[in-house]
């Protein structure tokens, strides 16, 4: 098993649909930057945060958690059996965080000041911590991606015409980077895991300061812990889902054995998350709000069901070993965490005075969908350019030779 | 009469002290309140006549376009409950007075300038800060427009220019920061034709408020809104009916930023937890690596075996 570029045709009917979605998003994006946030969003002075913060940022960060959970598994705990999942997970995280950053630029009123948190610090602010961690983690992810670039291009640089003179220096640079990074990569890998732990939990701290404006079903001092646990829980399901979709889309043989082994680790994590979530509900006696069966209660119930069902599914050996079973179970976890973020940031936020209950506008939804579509398109392009997706080798001898002949340790 | 004199006295005394203490030292929300001079402003909703002159003066003082003062006598506006927006840093609303229907209750609304402001604690870049005299001000040079201050403020005060693509502002009462530089009172206080707004040293203002309640126990309910609410506020209210019915949010006495700041400081205490985590992960990495090296041979065999099974 080694990761190689995918050889497949790029355009399919799906890509066409995605392109239309992306273009539609682009139209609203233009309106947002020309006429301001008010022209596109349903946000107002009573509901300052909406779909973009709840889904693009908060859920985006959570769903990119596969990057740090897989790094922790393979590199920190040295379970190298799972090495094949590292590259796709790392790449997804890198892409995911890049889009999170883009969403932030779109959402903040003064996008040209997006760099301010780097120099203007407020250590009391949970948002500041989230911001700084995301910026640094993004840089770490880009650094971790460099070995994939060097692997792809070392000794394969071939500029033409006027640029020919660049071939040698660029190749030299790549080789230099490759050598230095293979020695220092462990520093970045540990840093990536630490940074993720910090900001995944601080995303939960964000809403704590909203106090009574947040529905008591969600407002709890252990929000940071719940956010961290649910992010860890959704990491592997994302990897599984992605891997299965990629296999189908590129006609590859699905890595069902590795994925199933991964799948067996998920139930305990969800179990811990649910234990804290339910325990918190009883300690704060918030179950009485569930018994009201109003719309907030139903959203809470939906969120719990979406996490509880996969908990059961992942406990079953039969389901985890079957391709459709593990796929469905993973989709449940992903939807559960997605809904949890929507609930925390949108549904639960109900201030004292709130004349119009917020619902995202067509423009907001368009931009969010546009970003997702663009992300998928870029993903597809990248896995065709760079060696990211692991594939069966036609020649198994060559595979072993390749993994054996690397002089220095290959991290990524 | 006595009150008027005191009011004038308070006004001048306050300005003097405020100017002498006025520094550029910024405080964090979590800091202990300093013992020094703190501004307090009392809104006596029983005295306010709803003339809305304060709204007009506020706009003029903040260069917000406005109609003439005469047009403010139009009372039809009161039919609707109004909130602050980017062009109104203060608004006055009318509420029914059950005890005396011909004399409605008027409630002026603006930023409360909390003693422990959630907005200051929350702001990602520290664009909001609490000055030593207690006022909370916003710095346009820092603000990135993230609107987290709006999420944090329990009174739902800061507003945002949603329709401006460039340089949208977070707007809220700044206690007339510019006017106070030249030792003037906040515009609303200085224009108010009645005893409704009383500006002075916070402890002194509190004493006056308590006195007024004591003197007319049949008129006022025994509650100074803002004395204790979320750790106390600069603006304080007394009224003839429950504040719940005046659309003032019922808030507890613990400061809004409290929990979030303790979590935040817990996670980040002197960077000890992150560094410890780093060290632990590094150790695990090192330990498991040795183990996995020992197993390396086995693993390659396993891989080959697996390949055999697969093909
Ligand atoms: S009322 Fe709101 S905006 Fe004003 S100081 Fe308090 S938290 Fe900040
Ligand atoms: S909108 Fe501006 S003032 Fe408010 S929290 Fe964000 S940066 Fe601070
Ligand atoms: S100016 Fe004074 S009396 Fe007139 S509405 Fe404002 S607070 Fe009330």
CSV table of C-alpha atoms and ligand atoms in Angstrom, one decimal, chain B residues 7 42-45 47-57 78 90-93 106-108 187-197 235, ligand 3:
chain,number,residue,atom,x,y,z
B,7,UNK,CA,-27.2,67.1,41.3
B,42,UNK,CA,-28.9,56.8,38.0
B,43,UNK,CA,-31.9,56.5,35.7
B,44,UNK,CA,-35.0,57.4,37.7
B,45,UNK,CA,-37.7,56.0,35.5
B,47,UNK,CA,-39.1,61.0,37.0
B,48,UNK,CA,-38.3,60.6,33.3
B,49,UNK,CA,-41.0,62.3,31.2
B,50,UNK,CA,-40.1,60.6,28.0
B,51,UNK,CA,-39.1,63.8,26.1
B,52,UNK,CA,-36.4,61.9,24.3
B,53,UNK,CA,-34.1,64.9,24.3
B,54,UNK,CA,-31.4,62.5,25.5
B,55,UNK,CA,-31.8,60.6,22.2
B,56,UNK,CA,-31.4,63.7,20.2
B,57,UNK,CA,-28.4,65.0,22.2
B,78,UNK,CA,-43.8,55.0,21.6
B,90,UNK,CA,-29.8,55.2,23.3
B,91,UNK,CA,-33.5,54.9,23.1
B,92,UNK,CA,-36.4,55.7,25.4
B,93,UNK,CA,-39.4,53.3,25.6
B,106,UNK,CA,-40.3,55.7,30.5
B,107,UNK,CA,-37.1,53.7,30.4
B,108,UNK,CA,-34.0,54.9,28.7
B,187,UNK,CA,-24.7,64.6,26.3
B,188,UNK,CA,-27.8,62.9,27.6
B,189,UNK,CA,-27.1,63.8,31.2
B,190,UNK,CA,-26.5,67.4,30.4
B,191,UNK,CA,-29.6,67.9,28.3
B,192,UNK,CA,-32.1,66.0,30.5
B,193,UNK,CA,-34.6,68.6,31.7
B,194,UNK,CA,-35.6,66.6,34.7
B,195,UNK,CA,-34.0,64.7,37.6
B,196,UNK,CA,-34.2,61.5,35.6
B,197,UNK,CA,-30.5,61.2,35.0
B,235,UNK,CA,-25.9,52.8,34.8
C,3,LIG,S1,-33.9,63.6,28.4
C,3,LIG,FE1,-34.3,62.9,30.5
C,3,LIG,S2,-36.5,63.2,30.8
C,3,LIG,FE2,-36.1,63.3,28.6
C,3,LIG,S3,-36.4,61.1,27.9
C,3,LIG,FE3,-34.2,61.4,28.3
C,3,LIG,S4,-33.9,60.7,30.4
C,3,LIG,FE4,-36.1,61.1,30.1
